[in-house]
CSV table of C-alpha atoms in Angstrom, one decimal:
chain,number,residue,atom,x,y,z
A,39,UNK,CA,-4.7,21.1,8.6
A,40,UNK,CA,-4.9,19.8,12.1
A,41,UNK,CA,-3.0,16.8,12.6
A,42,UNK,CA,-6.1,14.6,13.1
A,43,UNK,CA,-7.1,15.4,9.3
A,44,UNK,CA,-3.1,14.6,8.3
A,45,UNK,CA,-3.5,11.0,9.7
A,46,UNK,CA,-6.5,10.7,8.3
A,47,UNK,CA,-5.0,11.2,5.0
A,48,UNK,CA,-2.4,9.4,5.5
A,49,UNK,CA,-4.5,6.6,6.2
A,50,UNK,CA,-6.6,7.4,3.4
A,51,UNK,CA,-3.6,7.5,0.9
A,52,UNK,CA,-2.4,3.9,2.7
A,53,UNK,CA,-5.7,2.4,1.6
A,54,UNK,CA,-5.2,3.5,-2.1
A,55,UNK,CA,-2.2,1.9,-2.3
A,56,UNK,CA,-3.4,-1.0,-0.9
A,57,UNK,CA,-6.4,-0.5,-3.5
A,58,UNK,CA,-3.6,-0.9,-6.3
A,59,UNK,CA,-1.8,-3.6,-4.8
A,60,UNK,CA,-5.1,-5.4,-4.9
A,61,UNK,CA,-6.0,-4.9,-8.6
A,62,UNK,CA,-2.6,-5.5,-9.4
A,63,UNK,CA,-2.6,-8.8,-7.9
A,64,UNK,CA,-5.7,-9.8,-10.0
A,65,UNK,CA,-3.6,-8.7,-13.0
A,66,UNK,CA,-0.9,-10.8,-11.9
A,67,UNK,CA,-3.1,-13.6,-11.4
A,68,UNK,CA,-5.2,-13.2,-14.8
A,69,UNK,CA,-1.6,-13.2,-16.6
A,70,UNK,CA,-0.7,-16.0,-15.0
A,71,UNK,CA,-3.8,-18.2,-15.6
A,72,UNK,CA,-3.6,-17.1,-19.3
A,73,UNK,CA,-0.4,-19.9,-19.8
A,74,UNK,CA,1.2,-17.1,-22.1
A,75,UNK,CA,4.8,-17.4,-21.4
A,76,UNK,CA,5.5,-14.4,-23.2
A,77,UNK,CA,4.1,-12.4,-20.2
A,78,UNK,CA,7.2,-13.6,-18.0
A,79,UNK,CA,8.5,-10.2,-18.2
A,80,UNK,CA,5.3,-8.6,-17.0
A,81,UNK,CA,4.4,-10.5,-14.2
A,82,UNK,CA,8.4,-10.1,-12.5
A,83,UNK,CA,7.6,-6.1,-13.4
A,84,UNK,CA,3.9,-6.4,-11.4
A,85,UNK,CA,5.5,-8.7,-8.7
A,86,UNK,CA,8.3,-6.1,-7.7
A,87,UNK,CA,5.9,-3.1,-8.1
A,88,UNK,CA,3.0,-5.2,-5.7
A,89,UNK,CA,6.2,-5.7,-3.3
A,90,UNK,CA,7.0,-2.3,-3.2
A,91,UNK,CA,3.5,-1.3,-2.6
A,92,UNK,CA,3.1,-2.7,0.3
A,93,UNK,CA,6.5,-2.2,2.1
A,94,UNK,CA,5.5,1.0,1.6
A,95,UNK,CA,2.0,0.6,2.8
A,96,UNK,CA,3.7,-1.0,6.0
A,97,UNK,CA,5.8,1.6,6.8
A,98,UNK,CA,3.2,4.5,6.0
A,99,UNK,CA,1.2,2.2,8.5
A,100,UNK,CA,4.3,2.4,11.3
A,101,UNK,CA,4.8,6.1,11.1
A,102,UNK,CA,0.9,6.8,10.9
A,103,UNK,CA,0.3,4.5,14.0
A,104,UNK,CA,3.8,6.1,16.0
A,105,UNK,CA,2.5,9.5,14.9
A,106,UNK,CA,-1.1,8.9,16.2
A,107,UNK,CA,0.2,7.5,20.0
A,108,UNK,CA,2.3,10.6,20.1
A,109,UNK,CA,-0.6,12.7,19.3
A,110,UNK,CA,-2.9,10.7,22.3
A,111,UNK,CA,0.1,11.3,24.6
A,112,UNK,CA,-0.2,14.6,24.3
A,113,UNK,CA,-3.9,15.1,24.3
């Protein structure tokens, strides 16, 4: 692959996972409307996950944006 079509995949893979932060913060949100306190548990396990998500989002962001001005530089 060239590295045009990497970025692009990287950025493609990026938006997934900002995809599944999004639906899990409607899961979150519809747990947390319910009043169930016996979700508790649940929503701290979502709330890391969704925090993880998009650290790594971020950084995947960073790298794919440093990567891409290298690449211009060069061209």
């Amino acid at each position: 692959k060239s590295s045009l079509e990497l970025i692009v995949d990287g950025y493609a893979h990026v938006l997934a996972l900002d995809i599944d932060c999004m639906r899990m913060e409607r899961e979150i949100a519809r747990l947390a409307e319910s009043g169930d306190p016996a979700v508790a548990g649940e929503l701290r396990d979502l709330s890391v996950v969704v925090r993880c998500l998009r650290r790594t989002s971020a950084q995947l962001r960073d790298l794919l944006r440093t990567v891409r001005e290298r690449i211009e530089l060069r061209g």
